[in-house]
Short mmCIF file of C-alpha atoms and ligand atoms in Angstrom, two decimals:
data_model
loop_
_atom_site.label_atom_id
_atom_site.label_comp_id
_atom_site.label_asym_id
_atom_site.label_seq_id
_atom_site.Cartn_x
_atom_site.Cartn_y
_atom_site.Cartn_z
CA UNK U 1 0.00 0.00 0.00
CA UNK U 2 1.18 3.78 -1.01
CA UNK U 3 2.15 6.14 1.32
CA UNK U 4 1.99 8.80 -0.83
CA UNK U 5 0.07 11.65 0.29
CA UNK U 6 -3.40 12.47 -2.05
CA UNK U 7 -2.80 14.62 -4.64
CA UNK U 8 -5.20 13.74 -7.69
CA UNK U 9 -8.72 13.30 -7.10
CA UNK U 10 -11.41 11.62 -9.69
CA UNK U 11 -14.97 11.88 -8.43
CA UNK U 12 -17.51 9.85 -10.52
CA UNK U 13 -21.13 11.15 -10.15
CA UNK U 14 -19.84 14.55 -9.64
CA UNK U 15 -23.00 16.15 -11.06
CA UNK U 16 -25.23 13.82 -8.24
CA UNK U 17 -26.63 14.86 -5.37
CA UNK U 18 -23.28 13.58 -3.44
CA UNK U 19 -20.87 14.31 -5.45
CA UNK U 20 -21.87 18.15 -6.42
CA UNK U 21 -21.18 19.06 -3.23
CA UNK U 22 -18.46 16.66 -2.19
CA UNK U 23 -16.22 17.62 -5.15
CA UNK U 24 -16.60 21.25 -4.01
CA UNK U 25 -15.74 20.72 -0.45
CA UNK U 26 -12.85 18.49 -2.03
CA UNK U 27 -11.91 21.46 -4.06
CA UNK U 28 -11.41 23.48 -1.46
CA UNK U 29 -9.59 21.45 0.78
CA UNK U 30 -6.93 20.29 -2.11
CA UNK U 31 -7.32 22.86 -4.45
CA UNK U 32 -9.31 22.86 -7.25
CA UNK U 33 -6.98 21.58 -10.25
CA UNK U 34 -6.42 18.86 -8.34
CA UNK U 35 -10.06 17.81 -7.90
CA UNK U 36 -11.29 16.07 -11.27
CA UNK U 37 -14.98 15.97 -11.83
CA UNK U 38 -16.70 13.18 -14.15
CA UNK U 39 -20.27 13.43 -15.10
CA UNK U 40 -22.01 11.10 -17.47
CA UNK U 41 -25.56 12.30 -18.12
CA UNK U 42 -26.94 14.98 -15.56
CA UNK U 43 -25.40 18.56 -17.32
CA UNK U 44 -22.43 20.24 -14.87
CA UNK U 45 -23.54 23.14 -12.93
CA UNK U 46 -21.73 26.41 -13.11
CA UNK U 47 -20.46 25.63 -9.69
CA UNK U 48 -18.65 22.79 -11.02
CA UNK U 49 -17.43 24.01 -13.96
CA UNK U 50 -15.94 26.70 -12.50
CA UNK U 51 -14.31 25.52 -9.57
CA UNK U 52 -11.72 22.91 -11.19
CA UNK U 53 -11.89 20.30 -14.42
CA UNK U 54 -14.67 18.09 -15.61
CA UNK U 55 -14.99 15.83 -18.04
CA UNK U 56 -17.50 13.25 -19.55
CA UNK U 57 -16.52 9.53 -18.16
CA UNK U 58 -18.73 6.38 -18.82
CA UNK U 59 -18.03 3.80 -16.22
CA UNK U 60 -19.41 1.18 -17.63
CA UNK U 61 -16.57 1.84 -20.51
CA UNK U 62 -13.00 1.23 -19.02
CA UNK U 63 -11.54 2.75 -21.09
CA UNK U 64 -13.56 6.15 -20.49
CA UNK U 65 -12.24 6.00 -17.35
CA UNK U 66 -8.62 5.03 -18.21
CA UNK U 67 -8.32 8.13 -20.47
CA UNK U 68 -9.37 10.41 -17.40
CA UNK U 69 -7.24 8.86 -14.75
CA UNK U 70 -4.22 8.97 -17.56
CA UNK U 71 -4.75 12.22 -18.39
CA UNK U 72 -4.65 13.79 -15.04
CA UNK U 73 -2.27 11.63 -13.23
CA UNK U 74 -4.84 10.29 -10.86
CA UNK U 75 -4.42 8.74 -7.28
CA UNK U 76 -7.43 8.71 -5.73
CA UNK U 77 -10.87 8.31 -6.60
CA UNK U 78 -14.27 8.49 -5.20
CA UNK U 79 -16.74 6.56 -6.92
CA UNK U 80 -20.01 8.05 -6.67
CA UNK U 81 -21.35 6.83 -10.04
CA UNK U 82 -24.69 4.63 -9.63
CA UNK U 83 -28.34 3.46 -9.63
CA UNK U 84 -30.33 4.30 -7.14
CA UNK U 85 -33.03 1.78 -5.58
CA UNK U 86 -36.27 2.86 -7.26
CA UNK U 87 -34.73 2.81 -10.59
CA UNK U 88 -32.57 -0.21 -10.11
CA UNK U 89 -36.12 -1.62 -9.11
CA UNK U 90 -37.77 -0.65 -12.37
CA UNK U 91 -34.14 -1.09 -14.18
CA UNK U 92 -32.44 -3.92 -12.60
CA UNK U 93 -30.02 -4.32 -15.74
CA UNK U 94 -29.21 -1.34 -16.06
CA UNK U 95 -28.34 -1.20 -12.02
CA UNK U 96 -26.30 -4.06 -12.48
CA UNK U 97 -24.40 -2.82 -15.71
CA UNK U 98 -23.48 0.63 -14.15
CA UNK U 99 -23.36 -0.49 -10.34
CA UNK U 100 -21.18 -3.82 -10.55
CA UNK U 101 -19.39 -2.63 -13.68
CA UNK U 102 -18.48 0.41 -13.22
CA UNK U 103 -17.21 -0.58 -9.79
CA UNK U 104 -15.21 -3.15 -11.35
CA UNK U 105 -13.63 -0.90 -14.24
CA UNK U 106 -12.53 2.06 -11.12
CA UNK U 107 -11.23 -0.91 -8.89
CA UNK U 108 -9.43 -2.20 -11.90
CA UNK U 109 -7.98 0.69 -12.96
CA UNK U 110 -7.01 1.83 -9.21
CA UNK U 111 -4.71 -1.49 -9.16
CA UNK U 112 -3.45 -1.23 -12.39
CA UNK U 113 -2.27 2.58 -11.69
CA UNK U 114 -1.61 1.93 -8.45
CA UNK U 115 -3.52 4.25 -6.31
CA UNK U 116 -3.34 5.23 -3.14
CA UNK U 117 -6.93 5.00 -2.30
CA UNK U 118 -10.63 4.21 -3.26
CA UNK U 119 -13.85 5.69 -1.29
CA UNK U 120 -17.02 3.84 -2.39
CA UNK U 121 -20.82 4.60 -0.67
CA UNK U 122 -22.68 1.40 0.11
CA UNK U 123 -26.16 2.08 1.50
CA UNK U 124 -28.41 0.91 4.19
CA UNK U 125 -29.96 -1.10 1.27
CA UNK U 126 -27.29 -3.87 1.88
CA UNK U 127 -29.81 -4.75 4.57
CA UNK U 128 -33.18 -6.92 3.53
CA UNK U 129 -36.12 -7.97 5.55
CA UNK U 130 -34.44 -10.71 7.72
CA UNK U 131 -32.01 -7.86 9.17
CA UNK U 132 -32.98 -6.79 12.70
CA UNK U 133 -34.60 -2.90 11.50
CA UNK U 134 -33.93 -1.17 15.11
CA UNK U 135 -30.35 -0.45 15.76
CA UNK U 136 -29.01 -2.53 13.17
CA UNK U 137 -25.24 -3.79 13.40
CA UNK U 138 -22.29 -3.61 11.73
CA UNK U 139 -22.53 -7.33 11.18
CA UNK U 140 -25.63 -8.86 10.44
CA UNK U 141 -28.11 -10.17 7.55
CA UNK U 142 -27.40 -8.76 4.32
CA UNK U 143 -30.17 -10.49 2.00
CA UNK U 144 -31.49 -7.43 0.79
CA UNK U 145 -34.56 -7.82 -1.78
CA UNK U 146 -33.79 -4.69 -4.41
CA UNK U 147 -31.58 -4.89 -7.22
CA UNK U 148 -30.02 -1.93 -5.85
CA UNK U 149 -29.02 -3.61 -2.38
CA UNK U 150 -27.80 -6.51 -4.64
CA UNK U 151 -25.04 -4.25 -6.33
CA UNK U 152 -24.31 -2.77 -2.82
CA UNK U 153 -23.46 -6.01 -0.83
CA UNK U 154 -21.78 -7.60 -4.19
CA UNK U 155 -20.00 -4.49 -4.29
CA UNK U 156 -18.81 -4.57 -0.65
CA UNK U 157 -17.36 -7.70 -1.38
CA UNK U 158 -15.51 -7.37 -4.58
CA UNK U 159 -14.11 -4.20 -2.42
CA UNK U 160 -13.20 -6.70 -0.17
CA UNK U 161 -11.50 -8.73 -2.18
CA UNK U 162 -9.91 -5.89 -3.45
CA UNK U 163 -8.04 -5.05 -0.79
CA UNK U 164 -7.44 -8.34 0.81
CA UNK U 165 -6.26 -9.92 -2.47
CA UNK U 166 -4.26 -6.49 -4.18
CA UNK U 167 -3.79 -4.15 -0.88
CA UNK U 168 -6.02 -1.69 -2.72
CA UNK U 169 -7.13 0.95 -0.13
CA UNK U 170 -10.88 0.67 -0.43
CA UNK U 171 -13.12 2.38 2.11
CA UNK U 172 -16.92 2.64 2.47
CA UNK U 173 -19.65 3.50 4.30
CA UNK U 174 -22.82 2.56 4.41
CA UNK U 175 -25.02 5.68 3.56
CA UNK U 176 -28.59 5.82 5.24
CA UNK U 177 -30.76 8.14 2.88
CA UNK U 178 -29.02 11.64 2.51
CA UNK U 179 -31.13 15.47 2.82
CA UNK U 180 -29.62 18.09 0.59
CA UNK U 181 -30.41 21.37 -0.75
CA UNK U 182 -27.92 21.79 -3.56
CA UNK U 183 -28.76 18.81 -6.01
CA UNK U 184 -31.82 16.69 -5.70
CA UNK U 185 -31.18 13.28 -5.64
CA UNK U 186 -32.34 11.18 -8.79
CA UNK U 187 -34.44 8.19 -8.45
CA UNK U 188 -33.91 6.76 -4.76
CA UNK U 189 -36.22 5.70 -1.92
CA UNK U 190 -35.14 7.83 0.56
CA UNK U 191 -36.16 10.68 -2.45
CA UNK U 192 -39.16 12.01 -0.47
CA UNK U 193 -37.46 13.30 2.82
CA UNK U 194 -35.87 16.07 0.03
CA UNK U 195 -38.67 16.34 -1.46
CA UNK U 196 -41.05 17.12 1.15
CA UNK U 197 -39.06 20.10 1.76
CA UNK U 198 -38.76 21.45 -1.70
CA UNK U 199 -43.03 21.10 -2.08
CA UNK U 200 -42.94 22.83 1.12
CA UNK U 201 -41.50 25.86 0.27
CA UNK U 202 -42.85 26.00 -3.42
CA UNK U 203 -46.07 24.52 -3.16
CA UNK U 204 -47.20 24.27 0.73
CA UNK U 205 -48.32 20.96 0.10
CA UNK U 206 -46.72 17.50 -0.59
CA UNK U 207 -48.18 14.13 -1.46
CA UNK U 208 -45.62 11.67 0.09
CA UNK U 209 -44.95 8.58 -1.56
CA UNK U 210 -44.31 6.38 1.68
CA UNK U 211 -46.95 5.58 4.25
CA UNK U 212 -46.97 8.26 7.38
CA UNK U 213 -45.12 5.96 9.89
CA UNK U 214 -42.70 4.86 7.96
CA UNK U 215 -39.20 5.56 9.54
CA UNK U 216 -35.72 5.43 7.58
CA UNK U 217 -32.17 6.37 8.89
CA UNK U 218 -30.90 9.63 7.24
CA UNK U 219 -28.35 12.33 7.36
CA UNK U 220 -27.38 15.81 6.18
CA UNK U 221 -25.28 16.43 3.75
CA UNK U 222 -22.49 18.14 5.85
CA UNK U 223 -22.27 14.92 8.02
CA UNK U 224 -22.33 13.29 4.37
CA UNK U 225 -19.31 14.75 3.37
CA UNK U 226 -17.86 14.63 6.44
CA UNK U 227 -18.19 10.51 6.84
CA UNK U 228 -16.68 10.09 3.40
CA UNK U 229 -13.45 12.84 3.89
CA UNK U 230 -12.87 11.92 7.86
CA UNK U 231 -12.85 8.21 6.58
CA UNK U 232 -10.60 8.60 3.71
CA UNK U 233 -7.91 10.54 5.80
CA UNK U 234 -8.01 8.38 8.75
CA UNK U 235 -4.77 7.03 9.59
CA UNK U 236 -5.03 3.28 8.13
CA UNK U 237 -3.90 1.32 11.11
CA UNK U 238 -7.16 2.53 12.88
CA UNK U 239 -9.23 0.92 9.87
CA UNK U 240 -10.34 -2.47 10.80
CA UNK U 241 -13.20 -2.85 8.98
CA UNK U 242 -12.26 -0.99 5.71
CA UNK U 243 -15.54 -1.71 3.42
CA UNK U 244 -19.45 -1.02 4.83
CA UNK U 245 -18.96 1.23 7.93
CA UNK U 246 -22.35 1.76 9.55
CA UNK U 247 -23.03 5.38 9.51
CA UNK U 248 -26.04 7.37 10.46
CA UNK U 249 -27.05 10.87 11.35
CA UNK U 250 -31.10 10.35 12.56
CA UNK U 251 -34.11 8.70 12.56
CA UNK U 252 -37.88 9.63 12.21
CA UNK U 253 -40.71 8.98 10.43
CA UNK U 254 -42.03 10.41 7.46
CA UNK U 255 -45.57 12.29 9.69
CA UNK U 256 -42.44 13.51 12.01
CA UNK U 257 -40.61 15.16 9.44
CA UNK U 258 -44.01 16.99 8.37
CA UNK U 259 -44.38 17.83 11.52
CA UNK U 260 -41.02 19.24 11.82
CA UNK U 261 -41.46 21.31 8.53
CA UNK U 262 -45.14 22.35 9.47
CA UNK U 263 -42.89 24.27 13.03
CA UNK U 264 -41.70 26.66 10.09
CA UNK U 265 -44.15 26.32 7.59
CA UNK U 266 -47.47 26.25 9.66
CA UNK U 267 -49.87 26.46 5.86
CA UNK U 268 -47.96 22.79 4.98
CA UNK U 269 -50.11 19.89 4.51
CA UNK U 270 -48.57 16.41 3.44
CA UNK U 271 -51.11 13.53 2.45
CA UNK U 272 -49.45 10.33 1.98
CA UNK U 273 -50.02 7.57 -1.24
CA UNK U 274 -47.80 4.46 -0.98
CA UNK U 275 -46.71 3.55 -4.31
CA UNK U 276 -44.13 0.70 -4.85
CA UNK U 277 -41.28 2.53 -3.18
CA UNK U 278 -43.38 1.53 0.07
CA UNK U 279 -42.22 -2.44 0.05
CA UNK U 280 -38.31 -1.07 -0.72
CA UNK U 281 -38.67 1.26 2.58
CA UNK U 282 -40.66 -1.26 4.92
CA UNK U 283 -37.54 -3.62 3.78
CA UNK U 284 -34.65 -1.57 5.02
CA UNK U 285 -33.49 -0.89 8.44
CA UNK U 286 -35.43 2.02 10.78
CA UNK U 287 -32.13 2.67 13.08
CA UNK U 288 -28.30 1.91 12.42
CA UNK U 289 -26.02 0.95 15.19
CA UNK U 290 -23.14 3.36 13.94
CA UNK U 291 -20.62 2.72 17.31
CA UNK U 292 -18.02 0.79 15.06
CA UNK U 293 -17.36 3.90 12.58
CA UNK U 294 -17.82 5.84 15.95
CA UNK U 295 -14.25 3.62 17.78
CA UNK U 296 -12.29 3.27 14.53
CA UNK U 297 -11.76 6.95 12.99
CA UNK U 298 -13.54 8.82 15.07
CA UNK U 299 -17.51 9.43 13.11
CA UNK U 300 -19.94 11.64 14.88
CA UNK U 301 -22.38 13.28 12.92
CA UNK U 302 -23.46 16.90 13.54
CA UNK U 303 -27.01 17.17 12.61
CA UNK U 304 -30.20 16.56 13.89
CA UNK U 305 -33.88 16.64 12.54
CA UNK U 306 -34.16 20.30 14.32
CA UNK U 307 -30.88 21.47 13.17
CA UNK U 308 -31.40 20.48 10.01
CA UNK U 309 -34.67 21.45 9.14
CA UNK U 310 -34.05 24.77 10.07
CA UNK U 311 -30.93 24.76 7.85
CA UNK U 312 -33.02 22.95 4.69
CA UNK U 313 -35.13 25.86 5.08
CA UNK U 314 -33.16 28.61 5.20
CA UNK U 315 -31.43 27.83 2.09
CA UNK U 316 -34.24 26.48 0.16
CA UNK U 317 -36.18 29.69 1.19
CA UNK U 318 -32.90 31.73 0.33
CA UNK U 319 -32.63 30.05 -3.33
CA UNK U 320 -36.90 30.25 -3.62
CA UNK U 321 -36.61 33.96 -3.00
CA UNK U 322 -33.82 34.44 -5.54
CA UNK U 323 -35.59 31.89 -8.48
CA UNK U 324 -33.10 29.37 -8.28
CA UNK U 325 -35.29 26.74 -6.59
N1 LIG G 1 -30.85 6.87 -0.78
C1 LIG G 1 -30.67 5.62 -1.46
C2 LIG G 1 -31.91 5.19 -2.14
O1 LIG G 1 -32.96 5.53 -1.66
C3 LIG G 1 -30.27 4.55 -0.48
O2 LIG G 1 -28.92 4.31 -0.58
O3 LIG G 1 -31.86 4.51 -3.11
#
């Protein structure tokens, strides 16, 4: 394993809901030259353009990704390229093509070029409806039932492998579902926590797609970025478990975030229609037992529903006022 110190970063999915914000926080820790962004469909937002490089990269195509980590001489990459769980649900080759090989082609290339280090999200989706939902552990059941989960506990293990086999430096979390105000997210489960606030503040009204008591683990996107840079620059003899930290930020249900919302927007109403994205929720884990990222390198999120809440609104509000929402 390299001791080098990071110098050039890929992100994949840098035009996500993730990685737009992760490759500016990136940026401004490393500087942004050395921060590569790679988009594939979703169009780059001014931010990103103008903060460092970006370029086009297929990961399904090795190749596409060869050229970029060539061209800039890079070292480290965070892979944030994927299908969510709704769509893998509705799409579950196409979550297999871009989740399993795209992984493959950025592990692949990472040992051939000999990087220094790999950060991948897996997902509370690794867990399936024989995992104990309250305070779930580090190590447990992972038989999840989406396509999505599938790629995400594969994954996890071809890490694995990975760095057992070829000493590559993989890391990974486990993601519960992540709030954000910057980029919506595209196509998840977890989908309706962001948008409940965006409907809030444009339309006063939201029609939920999960029933009112259902109750997910989630986290802000500061914490967000926080788990994935705090894990990559942890010293490596504290990381024991390498691949699938449990990480969370909160828990509540969907009727308690309304509630929450309703404290600053008293006109909200939510009404709630189950649709298929119901059976992918009721399947995933309510509370995560994060005390193993908590020992190793040090994780402690920041935010809770109050705190952020009041920050989601703010900004949305901010942007809403401005025309940018
Ligand atoms: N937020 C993701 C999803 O809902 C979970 O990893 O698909």
């Amino acid at each position: 394993m390299s001791t080098k110190n990071m110098k050039r970063i890929l992100v994949t999915g840098a035009t996500g809901q993730i990685g737009s914000e992760l490759t500016v926080e990136l940026r401004k820790k490393y500087g942004g030259e050395n921060v590569i962004a790679a988009g594939h469909r979703r169009k780059p937002s001014e931010k990103l353009l103008s903060t460092g490089p970006f370029e086009y990269v297929d990961v399904t195509q090795k190749d596409s990704v060869e050229k970029v980590v060539e061209k800039y001489d890079i070292d480290t990459i965070y892979h944030l390229a994927a299908v969510l769980s709704a769509v893998g649900e509705q799409k579950p080759q196409l979550a297999w093509n871009v989740n399993m090989n795209g992984l493959y082609n950025i592990l692949e290339v990472a040992r051939e070029h000999n990087m220094i280090r790999v950060f991948w999200p897996s997902s509370i989706a690794v867990f399936g409806p024989e995992t104990p939902r309250v305070k779930t552990p580090q190590d447990t059941v992972l038989i999840p039932t989406t396509m999505y989960g599938v790629t995400k506990v594969a994954g996890e293990l071809l890490c694995n492998y990975y760095f057992i086999r070829f000493g590559l430096d993989v890391r990974c979390v486990r993601y519960p579902g992540i709030i954000s105000s910057e980029t919506p997210p595209g196509g998840g489960t977890t989908d309706y926590a962001v948008e409940m606030f965006y409907e809030a503040i444009k339309k006063k009204r939201y029609t939920c797609f999960v029933r009112e008591d259902t109750v997910l683990p989630m986290m802000y996107m500061p914490d967000c970025i926080k788990a994935a840079i705090d894990l990559m620059e942890a010293d490596p003899s504290k990381i024991k478990h390498h691949v699938g930290y449990n990480v969370t930020g909160m828990s509540f249900s969907a009727g308690e975030l309304a509630a929450e919302i309703k404290k600053h927007i008293p006109e909200f109403e939510c009404e709630y229609k189950p649709d298929f994205r119901q059976k992918i929720a009721d399947s995933w884990p309510m509370s995560i037992d994060d005390s193993v990222a908590r020992e190793e390198w040090g994780w402690k999120p920041d935010y809770d529903l109050a705190s952020m809440t009041k920050d989601m609104i703010e900004k949305l509000t901010r942007r809403f006022a401005e025309g940018r929402l």
